[in-house]
Short mmCIF file of C-alpha atoms and ligand atoms in Angstrom, two decimals:
data_model
loop_
_atom_site.label_atom_id
_atom_site.label_comp_id
_atom_site.label_asym_id
_atom_site.label_seq_id
_atom_site.Cartn_x
_atom_site.Cartn_y
_atom_site.Cartn_z
CA UNK A 93 8.59 -11.51 17.89
CA UNK A 94 7.68 -8.16 18.97
CA UNK A 95 4.12 -7.22 20.37
CA UNK A 96 2.15 -4.16 21.13
CA UNK A 97 0.58 -4.02 24.34
CA UNK A 98 -2.48 -1.41 24.93
CA UNK A 99 -4.63 -0.33 27.58
CA UNK A 100 -7.83 0.71 25.81
CA UNK A 101 -10.64 3.45 26.75
CA UNK A 102 -8.59 6.49 26.22
CA UNK A 103 -9.74 9.29 23.71
CA UNK A 104 -6.78 10.38 21.58
CA UNK A 105 -6.18 14.27 20.76
CA UNK A 106 -3.37 16.02 19.29
CA UNK A 107 -1.41 16.25 15.84
CA UNK A 108 -0.08 13.24 13.89
CA UNK A 109 2.23 13.88 11.04
CA UNK A 110 1.33 11.39 8.00
CA UNK A 111 4.38 9.89 6.48
CA UNK A 112 5.25 9.12 2.96
CA UNK A 113 3.28 6.42 1.06
CA UNK A 114 4.55 3.03 1.00
CA UNK A 115 2.79 1.98 -2.11
CA UNK A 116 4.18 4.92 -3.97
CA UNK A 117 7.65 4.89 -2.62
CA UNK A 118 7.96 1.05 -3.62
CA UNK A 119 7.49 1.35 -7.39
CA UNK A 120 9.31 4.95 -7.66
CA UNK A 121 12.59 3.36 -5.89
CA UNK A 122 12.51 0.62 -8.27
CA UNK A 123 11.80 2.89 -11.41
CA UNK A 124 15.16 4.74 -10.41
CA UNK A 125 16.80 1.54 -12.19
CA UNK A 126 15.35 3.12 -15.44
CA UNK A 127 17.76 6.24 -15.05
CA UNK A 128 21.51 5.93 -15.80
CA UNK A 129 22.33 9.09 -13.74
CA UNK A 130 21.64 10.21 -9.93
CA UNK A 131 18.00 10.18 -8.95
CA UNK A 132 17.21 11.71 -5.40
CA UNK A 133 14.00 10.39 -3.83
CA UNK A 134 12.56 12.23 -0.56
CA UNK A 135 9.75 11.94 1.58
CA UNK A 136 10.51 8.08 2.30
CA UNK A 137 8.79 6.56 5.21
CA UNK A 138 10.76 4.52 7.59
CA UNK A 139 9.52 1.22 6.80
CA UNK A 140 10.91 -2.47 6.61
CA UNK A 141 9.58 -2.62 3.03
CA UNK A 142 11.34 0.61 1.98
CA UNK A 143 14.70 -0.74 3.56
CA UNK A 144 14.09 -3.93 1.77
CA UNK A 145 13.68 -2.17 -1.71
CA UNK A 146 16.82 -0.42 -1.16
CA UNK A 147 18.73 -3.29 -0.33
CA UNK A 148 17.47 -5.04 -3.59
CA UNK A 149 18.63 -2.08 -5.54
CA UNK A 150 21.99 -2.25 -4.19
CA UNK A 151 22.03 -6.04 -5.01
CA UNK A 152 21.10 -5.23 -8.75
CA UNK A 153 24.26 -3.13 -8.83
CA UNK A 154 22.70 0.44 -7.81
CA UNK A 155 24.79 2.66 -5.54
CA UNK A 156 22.33 3.86 -2.80
CA UNK A 157 23.26 6.80 -0.23
CA UNK A 158 20.41 7.40 2.52
CA UNK A 159 20.18 10.72 4.15
CA UNK A 160 17.16 11.10 6.61
CA UNK A 161 13.99 10.53 4.46
CA UNK A 162 15.87 10.71 1.04
CA UNK A 163 18.06 8.30 -0.74
CA UNK A 164 20.22 9.14 -3.71
CA UNK A 165 20.27 6.27 -6.19
CA UNK A 166 22.77 5.87 -9.18
CA UNK A 167 21.92 2.81 -11.51
CA UNK A 168 24.87 3.14 -13.84
CA UNK A 169 26.36 0.72 -16.21
CA UNK A 170 26.84 -2.17 -13.61
CA UNK A 171 23.38 -2.93 -13.47
CA UNK A 172 22.65 -6.89 -12.93
CA UNK A 173 19.29 -8.59 -13.83
CA UNK A 174 19.19 -11.00 -10.71
CA UNK A 175 17.99 -10.66 -7.64
CA UNK A 176 18.40 -13.01 -4.44
CA UNK A 177 15.32 -15.27 -3.84
CA UNK A 178 15.54 -14.75 0.05
CA UNK A 179 15.27 -11.18 -0.31
CA UNK A 180 12.63 -11.17 -3.00
CA UNK A 181 10.33 -13.42 -1.45
CA UNK A 182 10.00 -11.28 1.45
CA UNK A 183 8.21 -8.48 -0.60
CA UNK A 184 5.48 -9.05 -3.20
CA UNK A 185 6.39 -5.53 -4.79
CA UNK A 186 9.69 -7.06 -5.93
CA UNK A 187 7.86 -8.37 -9.16
CA UNK A 188 8.12 -4.52 -10.07
CA UNK A 189 11.57 -5.25 -10.89
CA UNK A 190 10.59 -6.79 -14.16
CA UNK A 191 9.60 -3.56 -15.96
CA UNK A 192 12.95 -1.77 -15.39
CA UNK A 193 15.27 -4.41 -15.81
CA UNK A 194 13.59 -5.56 -19.21
CA UNK A 195 13.81 -1.96 -20.43
CA UNK A 196 17.29 -1.32 -19.34
CA UNK A 197 19.09 -4.80 -19.67
CA UNK A 198 16.55 -6.89 -22.03
CA UNK A 199 16.86 -9.41 -19.08
CA UNK A 200 15.37 -10.11 -15.74
CA UNK A 201 15.10 -12.78 -12.95
CA UNK A 202 12.86 -12.41 -10.08
CA UNK A 203 11.54 -14.92 -7.71
CA UNK A 204 7.66 -15.73 -8.54
CA UNK A 205 6.06 -14.06 -5.60
CA UNK A 206 4.47 -16.62 -3.37
CA UNK A 207 0.77 -16.13 -2.06
CA UNK A 208 0.18 -14.05 1.17
CA UNK A 209 -2.27 -14.25 3.79
CA UNK A 210 -5.01 -12.13 1.73
CA UNK A 211 -5.25 -14.03 -1.44
CA UNK A 212 -3.27 -16.00 -4.13
CA UNK A 213 -2.17 -12.58 -5.75
CA UNK A 214 -1.22 -14.12 -9.11
CA UNK A 215 0.77 -11.78 -11.70
CA UNK A 216 -0.46 -13.20 -14.83
CA UNK A 217 -1.81 -9.68 -15.79
CA UNK A 218 1.75 -8.39 -15.55
CA UNK A 219 3.46 -11.05 -17.56
CA UNK A 220 0.65 -11.09 -20.25
CA UNK A 221 0.84 -7.49 -20.87
CA UNK A 222 4.77 -7.42 -20.73
CA UNK A 223 4.62 -10.08 -23.41
CA UNK A 224 2.57 -7.53 -25.51
CA UNK A 225 5.71 -5.33 -25.55
CA UNK A 226 7.81 -8.18 -26.80
CA UNK A 227 9.27 -9.76 -23.55
CA UNK A 228 8.99 -13.69 -23.06
CA UNK A 229 9.15 -15.35 -19.73
CA UNK A 230 10.21 -18.90 -18.69
CA UNK A 231 9.86 -20.40 -15.19
CA UNK A 232 13.02 -21.92 -13.80
CA UNK A 233 12.83 -23.45 -10.25
CA UNK A 234 10.49 -20.87 -8.80
CA UNK A 235 11.91 -17.79 -10.66
CA UNK A 236 10.69 -15.89 -13.68
CA UNK A 237 13.14 -15.64 -16.29
CA UNK A 238 12.20 -12.48 -18.59
CA UNK A 239 14.09 -11.58 -21.80
CA UNK A 240 13.37 -9.37 -24.68
CA UNK A 241 15.10 -7.24 -27.39
CA UNK A 242 14.23 -3.66 -27.34
CA UNK A 243 10.56 -3.29 -25.94
CA UNK A 244 8.23 -2.13 -28.52
CA UNK A 245 5.05 -0.11 -27.43
CA UNK A 246 1.60 -1.75 -27.76
CA UNK A 247 -2.12 -1.62 -26.97
CA UNK A 248 -2.82 -3.29 -23.91
CA UNK A 249 -6.28 -3.88 -22.27
CA UNK A 250 -6.16 -5.00 -18.80
CA UNK A 251 -9.05 -7.69 -17.56
CA UNK A 252 -8.88 -5.73 -14.30
CA UNK A 253 -7.45 -2.53 -13.31
CA UNK A 254 -4.48 -3.96 -11.56
CA UNK A 255 -2.44 -1.62 -9.58
CA UNK A 256 0.92 -3.53 -9.88
CA UNK A 257 0.16 -4.52 -13.47
CA UNK A 258 -0.25 -1.03 -14.55
CA UNK A 259 3.28 0.02 -12.39
CA UNK A 260 5.05 -2.55 -14.31
CA UNK A 261 3.82 -1.61 -17.65
CA UNK A 262 4.57 2.08 -16.88
CA UNK A 263 8.07 0.86 -15.89
CA UNK A 264 8.51 -1.15 -18.98
CA UNK A 265 6.94 1.39 -21.59
CA UNK A 266 8.87 4.48 -20.95
CA UNK A 267 11.93 3.29 -22.76
CA UNK A 268 10.03 1.11 -25.32
CA UNK A 269 10.10 1.91 -29.00
CA UNK A 270 6.96 3.99 -29.96
CA UNK A 271 3.66 4.52 -28.02
CA UNK A 272 1.91 2.13 -25.44
CA UNK A 273 -1.50 2.62 -24.61
CA UNK A 274 -2.98 1.14 -21.46
CA UNK A 275 -6.66 0.54 -21.28
CA UNK A 276 -8.73 -0.23 -18.16
CA UNK A 277 -5.58 0.97 -16.29
CA UNK A 278 -5.54 1.45 -12.35
CA UNK A 279 -6.44 5.03 -11.32
CA UNK A 280 -4.86 4.77 -7.76
CA UNK A 281 -3.02 8.08 -6.73
CA UNK A 282 0.35 5.96 -5.98
CA UNK A 283 0.13 4.87 -9.67
CA UNK A 284 -0.14 8.74 -10.80
CA UNK A 285 2.77 9.35 -8.40
CA UNK A 286 4.93 6.83 -10.23
CA UNK A 287 3.99 8.50 -13.63
CA UNK A 288 4.70 11.95 -12.25
CA UNK A 289 8.15 10.65 -11.04
CA UNK A 290 8.92 9.07 -14.34
CA UNK A 291 7.78 12.33 -16.24
CA UNK A 292 10.36 14.22 -13.96
CA UNK A 293 12.87 11.99 -15.37
CA UNK A 294 12.06 12.87 -18.89
CA UNK A 295 9.42 10.02 -19.87
CA UNK A 296 6.26 11.31 -21.74
CA UNK A 297 3.10 9.61 -20.00
CA UNK A 298 -0.32 11.24 -20.09
CA UNK A 299 -3.88 10.22 -18.91
CA UNK A 300 -2.42 8.86 -15.46
CA UNK A 301 -5.36 8.92 -12.96
CA UNK A 302 -7.76 8.03 -15.62
CA UNK A 303 -8.26 4.41 -17.08
CA UNK A 304 -6.72 5.42 -20.36
CA UNK A 305 -3.01 5.96 -20.18
CA UNK A 306 -0.49 6.97 -23.09
CA UNK A 307 3.33 6.18 -22.97
CA UNK A 308 5.48 7.54 -25.81
CA UNK A 309 8.70 5.72 -25.50
CA UNK A 310 11.94 7.94 -25.12
CA UNK A 311 15.48 7.00 -25.99
CA UNK A 312 16.65 7.52 -22.20
CA UNK A 313 15.74 9.12 -18.85
CA UNK A 314 17.79 11.68 -17.01
CA UNK A 315 18.57 12.72 -13.33
CA UNK A 316 15.85 13.86 -11.23
CA UNK A 317 14.65 14.77 -7.71
CA UNK A 318 11.24 13.75 -6.63
CA UNK A 319 9.14 13.69 -3.21
CA UNK A 320 6.83 11.02 -2.62
CA UNK A 321 3.08 11.61 -1.71
CA UNK A 322 1.97 11.07 1.74
CA UNK A 323 0.54 7.87 2.47
CA UNK A 324 -3.55 7.96 2.17
CA UNK A 325 -3.86 4.74 3.98
CA UNK A 326 -1.97 5.60 6.78
CA UNK A 327 -3.89 8.79 6.91
CA UNK A 328 -7.09 6.68 7.07
CA UNK A 329 -6.00 4.71 9.57
CA UNK A 330 -5.52 7.64 12.15
CA UNK A 331 -8.73 9.01 11.06
CA UNK A 332 -10.26 5.67 12.29
CA UNK A 333 -8.24 5.86 15.44
CA UNK A 334 -9.84 9.26 16.22
CA UNK A 335 -13.27 7.81 15.57
CA UNK A 336 -12.84 4.47 17.52
CA UNK A 337 -11.11 6.15 20.52
CA UNK A 338 -13.90 8.94 20.72
CA UNK A 339 -10.89 11.43 20.14
CA UNK A 340 -10.15 14.69 18.31
CA UNK A 341 -7.00 14.41 15.84
CA UNK A 342 -5.28 16.87 13.75
CA UNK A 343 -3.48 15.01 10.64
CA UNK A 344 -0.41 17.06 9.17
CA UNK A 345 0.68 16.09 5.66
CA UNK A 346 -2.79 14.56 4.94
CA UNK A 347 -3.51 13.78 1.32
CA UNK A 348 -7.25 14.26 1.65
CA UNK A 349 -7.29 14.85 -2.11
CA UNK A 350 -6.78 11.24 -2.35
CA UNK A 351 -9.61 10.22 0.36
CA UNK A 352 -12.76 11.24 -1.04
CA UNK A 353 -14.47 7.97 -0.80
CA UNK A 354 -13.06 7.36 2.50
CA UNK A 355 -13.94 10.80 4.16
CA UNK A 356 -17.23 10.34 2.74
CA UNK A 357 -17.86 7.04 4.30
CA UNK A 358 -16.08 8.53 7.72
CA UNK A 359 -18.83 11.30 7.45
CA UNK A 360 -21.82 8.74 6.90
CA UNK A 361 -20.71 7.17 10.11
CA UNK A 362 -20.91 10.48 12.00
CA UNK A 363 -17.32 11.64 12.28
CA UNK A 364 -16.48 15.18 11.58
CA UNK A 365 -13.75 15.58 8.94
CA UNK A 366 -12.52 19.15 8.22
CA UNK A 367 -9.89 19.43 5.31
CA UNK A 368 -7.92 22.54 6.20
CA UNK A 369 -5.03 24.14 4.81
CA UNK A 370 -2.18 22.43 6.34
CA UNK A 371 -4.00 19.99 8.85
CA UNK A 372 -7.16 17.95 8.46
CA UNK A 373 -9.16 17.40 11.51
CA UNK A 374 -11.15 14.38 12.53
CA UNK A 375 -13.54 14.47 15.37
CA UNK A 376 -15.34 11.41 16.84
CA UNK A 377 -18.95 11.64 17.90
CA UNK A 378 -20.88 9.67 20.62
CA UNK A 379 -23.40 8.25 18.34
CA UNK A 380 -21.27 6.76 15.45
CA UNK A 381 -23.69 4.33 13.13
CA UNK A 382 -22.51 1.55 11.07
CA UNK A 383 -22.73 1.78 7.29
CA UNK A 384 -22.43 -0.39 4.18
CA UNK A 385 -19.16 -0.63 2.29
CA UNK A 386 -18.16 -2.36 -0.91
CA UNK A 387 -14.40 -2.39 -1.83
CA UNK A 388 -13.65 -1.31 -5.13
CA UNK A 389 -10.68 -0.06 -7.51
CA UNK A 390 -9.94 3.70 -6.92
CA UNK A 391 -11.65 5.87 -6.89
CA UNK A 392 -14.22 3.59 -5.14
CA UNK A 393 -13.72 2.26 -1.28
CA UNK A 394 -9.93 1.21 -1.11
CA UNK A 395 -9.56 -2.29 0.08
CA UNK A 396 -6.64 -1.24 2.17
CA UNK A 397 -9.23 0.53 4.35
CA UNK A 398 -11.68 -2.34 4.88
CA UNK A 399 -10.14 -3.97 8.17
CA UNK A 400 -10.09 -0.46 9.78
CA UNK A 401 -13.58 0.31 8.95
CA UNK A 402 -14.70 -3.07 10.38
CA UNK A 403 -12.83 -2.43 13.64
CA UNK A 404 -14.70 1.12 13.87
CA UNK A 405 -18.04 -0.46 13.18
CA UNK A 406 -17.85 -2.95 15.93
CA UNK A 407 -18.28 -0.11 18.48
CA UNK A 408 -20.81 2.10 16.34
CA UNK A 409 -24.59 1.56 16.57
CA UNK A 410 -26.69 -0.54 14.48
CA UNK A 411 -25.27 -3.04 11.88
CA UNK A 412 -23.26 -2.75 8.68
CA UNK A 413 -22.07 -4.98 5.76
CA UNK A 414 -18.74 -5.09 4.29
CA UNK A 415 -18.40 -6.67 0.82
CA UNK A 416 -14.57 -7.42 -0.04
CA UNK A 417 -14.41 -7.47 -3.90
CA UNK A 418 -10.48 -7.09 -4.44
CA UNK A 419 -8.80 -10.08 -2.41
CA UNK A 420 -10.43 -13.47 -1.89
CA UNK A 421 -9.32 -13.81 1.57
CA UNK A 422 -9.15 -10.49 3.43
CA UNK A 423 -11.36 -10.93 6.68
CA UNK A 424 -8.74 -12.65 8.72
CA UNK A 425 -8.78 -9.64 11.18
CA UNK A 426 -12.55 -10.49 11.64
CA UNK A 427 -11.88 -13.54 13.68
CA UNK A 428 -9.31 -11.95 16.11
CA UNK A 429 -11.79 -9.04 16.57
CA UNK A 430 -14.33 -11.43 17.72
CA UNK A 431 -11.71 -12.73 20.22
CA UNK A 432 -12.28 -9.01 21.69
CA UNK A 433 -16.13 -9.56 21.52
CA UNK A 434 -17.13 -8.22 18.19
CA UNK A 435 -20.20 -9.86 16.69
CA UNK A 436 -19.32 -10.43 13.06
CA UNK A 437 -20.80 -13.02 10.64
CA UNK A 438 -18.92 -13.73 7.47
CA UNK A 439 -20.39 -15.35 4.32
CA UNK A 440 -18.51 -15.58 1.25
CA UNK A 441 -17.17 -12.04 0.40
CA UNK A 442 -19.36 -10.35 2.98
CA UNK A 443 -19.16 -9.72 6.31
CA UNK A 444 -22.07 -8.51 8.52
CA UNK A 445 -21.01 -6.53 11.70
CA UNK A 446 -23.23 -5.80 14.79
CA UNK A 447 -22.11 -2.84 16.29
CA UNK A 448 -22.68 -1.39 19.97
CA UNK A 449 -20.22 -3.95 21.36
CA UNK A 450 -18.36 -3.37 24.54
CA UNK A 451 -14.97 -4.77 23.42
CA UNK A 452 -12.98 -6.44 26.00
CA UNK A 453 -9.13 -6.59 25.68
CA UNK A 454 -7.38 -10.03 24.91
CA UNK A 455 -4.28 -11.40 23.22
CA UNK A 456 -4.74 -11.22 19.48
CA UNK A 457 -2.59 -12.04 16.40
CA UNK A 458 -1.92 -9.80 13.38
CA UNK A 459 -1.94 -11.89 10.18
CA UNK A 460 -1.33 -9.12 7.31
CA UNK A 461 -0.45 -5.58 7.46
CA UNK A 462 -4.08 -3.87 7.45
CA UNK A 463 -5.37 -6.52 9.66
CA UNK A 464 -2.81 -5.70 12.21
CA UNK A 465 -3.72 -1.88 12.10
CA UNK A 466 -7.55 -3.08 12.82
CA UNK A 467 -6.46 -4.90 15.91
CA UNK A 468 -4.49 -2.12 17.19
CA UNK A 469 -7.55 0.27 16.55
CA UNK A 470 -9.85 -2.22 18.26
CA UNK A 471 -7.34 -2.39 21.24
CA UNK A 472 -7.73 1.47 21.56
CA UNK A 473 -11.25 1.09 22.33
CA UNK A 474 -11.32 -2.29 24.30
CA UNK A 475 -11.64 -2.30 27.98
CA UNK A 476 -8.54 -3.63 29.75
CA UNK A 477 -5.41 -4.71 27.70
CA UNK A 478 -4.93 -5.86 24.29
CA UNK A 479 -1.80 -7.72 23.18
CA UNK A 480 -1.25 -7.71 19.37
CA UNK A 481 1.20 -10.27 18.24
CA UNK A 482 3.38 -10.79 15.26
CA UNK A 483 3.42 -6.98 14.89
CA UNK A 484 6.30 -7.36 12.02
CA UNK A 485 3.15 -7.29 9.60
CA UNK A 486 2.55 -3.80 10.81
CA UNK A 487 6.06 -2.40 10.79
CA UNK A 488 5.98 -3.10 6.90
CA UNK A 489 3.44 -0.39 6.29
CA UNK A 490 3.24 2.10 9.38
CA UNK A 491 6.36 4.12 10.50
CA UNK A 492 6.44 3.79 14.35
CA UNK A 493 2.75 3.56 14.85
CA UNK A 494 3.24 3.19 18.68
CA UNK A 495 5.21 6.36 18.88
CA UNK A 496 2.59 8.22 16.83
CA UNK A 497 -0.29 6.88 18.94
CA UNK A 498 1.43 7.31 22.33
CA UNK A 499 2.06 10.96 21.16
CA UNK A 500 -1.68 11.77 21.09
CA UNK A 501 -2.47 9.90 24.57
CA UNK A 502 -2.64 6.13 23.64
CA UNK A 503 -1.50 3.93 26.40
CA UNK A 504 0.58 1.65 24.05
CA UNK A 505 3.79 0.16 24.53
CA UNK A 506 6.11 -2.45 22.15
CA UNK A 507 7.32 -5.54 24.06
CA UNK A 508 10.43 -6.95 22.32
C1 LIG B 894 -1.55 -3.04 -4.58
O1 LIG B 894 -1.19 -4.54 -4.79
C2 LIG B 894 -1.18 -2.73 -3.12
N1 LIG B 894 0.38 -3.04 -3.04
C3 LIG B 894 -2.17 -3.33 -2.17
O2 LIG B 894 -1.77 -2.77 -0.77
C4 LIG B 894 -3.46 -3.00 -2.52
O3 LIG B 894 -4.23 -3.51 -1.74
C5 LIG B 894 -3.75 -3.24 -3.99
O4 LIG B 894 -2.83 -2.66 -4.86
C6 LIG B 894 -5.27 -2.79 -4.38
O5 LIG B 894 -5.43 -1.46 -4.19
C7 LIG B 894 1.48 -2.11 -3.41
O6 LIG B 894 0.98 -1.30 -4.09
C8 LIG B 894 2.59 -2.64 -2.90
P1 LIG B 894 -3.54 -5.43 -7.77
P2 LIG B 894 -1.36 -5.36 -6.24
O7 LIG B 894 -2.62 -5.91 -8.66
O8 LIG B 894 -0.69 -4.52 -7.14
C9 LIG B 894 -5.48 -9.80 -8.73
C10 LIG B 894 -1.38 -2.90 1.47
O9 LIG B 894 -2.11 -3.27 2.33
N2 LIG B 894 -4.60 -9.70 -9.70
O10 LIG B 894 -4.32 -4.28 -8.00
O11 LIG B 894 -0.92 -6.73 -5.85
C11 LIG B 894 -5.09 -9.89 -7.32
O12 LIG B 894 -4.84 -10.99 -7.00
C12 LIG B 894 -1.18 -3.60 0.19
O13 LIG B 894 -0.74 -1.83 1.34
C13 LIG B 894 -4.47 -10.90 -10.78
O14 LIG B 894 -5.33 -11.85 -10.49
O15 LIG B 894 -2.93 -5.31 -6.36
C14 LIG B 894 -6.04 -9.16 -6.51
O16 LIG B 894 -7.19 -9.96 -6.13
C15 LIG B 894 -2.09 -5.04 0.35
N3 LIG B 894 -3.46 -10.94 -11.75
C16 LIG B 894 -6.75 -7.97 -7.63
O17 LIG B 894 -6.27 -8.48 -8.70
C17 LIG B 894 -2.51 -10.20 -11.69
O18 LIG B 894 -1.67 -10.20 -12.61
C18 LIG B 894 -5.91 -6.73 -7.29
O19 LIG B 894 -4.54 -6.70 -7.53
C19 LIG B 894 -2.62 -9.12 -10.71
C20 LIG B 894 -3.55 -8.85 -9.81
#
């Protein structure tokens, strides 16, 4: 397993280009199965999960051709409703195949995604809302078998604004008969990006970005070309890198329009963030101060930035509280940060971070995608050498992180 070796203490400065959004790319790629013609998706990040999704599309019978950061996909008549377990189980987002396959074929078989490090992550809201459209599901040795006649529009109210659940419903409802209304829908920018992509293919979705989304079913979708939005969580992670290293970074292709709450929290800590025309500049300050954070569905503070802020607060003054309300077990990075000298107390869904720590480099272990990012960030500030192990977690969601950091002065290398 690869590991990253970091010599801390060097302020970062220079330009970092933000890649396309993983969490927008995955549902959009799977949504291409709804289109009988050719779909060309550009601005894709070079990530493990993107590669896995394209491989999955091929196994469903799509023909895929990659050219640089684009892929051309034709989901013609040879579409199959099944995907192999060993591929599906490696990526939770595979559950988003249900919507398109039910809509196109009336059948779908995907592995029931297991839990993961950050929580049980059930898909009950996905299944219950798809049943409202007329689908029915059975469980067969760990797989979900779904089938339906033609899906019919319905009025669905989510118990919780689930990102994946909202995306699965968008993917299923665009070809359903009649109108579907989603209440308490997720408002994340990646959900809106999926809706924009589907509308570019001829779907009739309105209200995306609000908690009330309307989808008028159409007979079929048509060829389109679409560019995925930039990754707001990758951008937020590099803002934290500027802060924790005492540096000054310019981020290109940065979706600051999707980072209002995150930028407000960075400014509250004392970072300077200037959103310009083509670059967003982030400068650290010698007296960063801890703050309090509660993770919320968008437009609240994103759970995917919680680990990064925890690392940053370890070196800021005072103390701060982080309450994680989205996932039930998303403080695994705290235990590893303590190995570097961080002072963190966890009780239930709340972490208390005492700042002003001199972090000392040590070997640490990644457990999930954003936890690994927070350990890399801490390594940038820690005195001496920090080795981050199991960085396959990192490779799932960050394109060439060690190269991008090295280009702005970090002393970091990957050891195979
Ligand atoms: C998406 O996960 C993202 N993943 C996550 O990013 C992100 O943290 C999350 O949204 C919240 O913003 C992708 O987009 C691929 P949810 P998702 O459905 O769709 C519970 C990253 O680091 N729930 O909004 O799984 C669930 O267990 C990843 O890039 C149910 O109980 O998020 C969780 O506690 C991590 N039943 C909460 O709701 C359901 O049917 C939020 O889940 C669905 C969800």
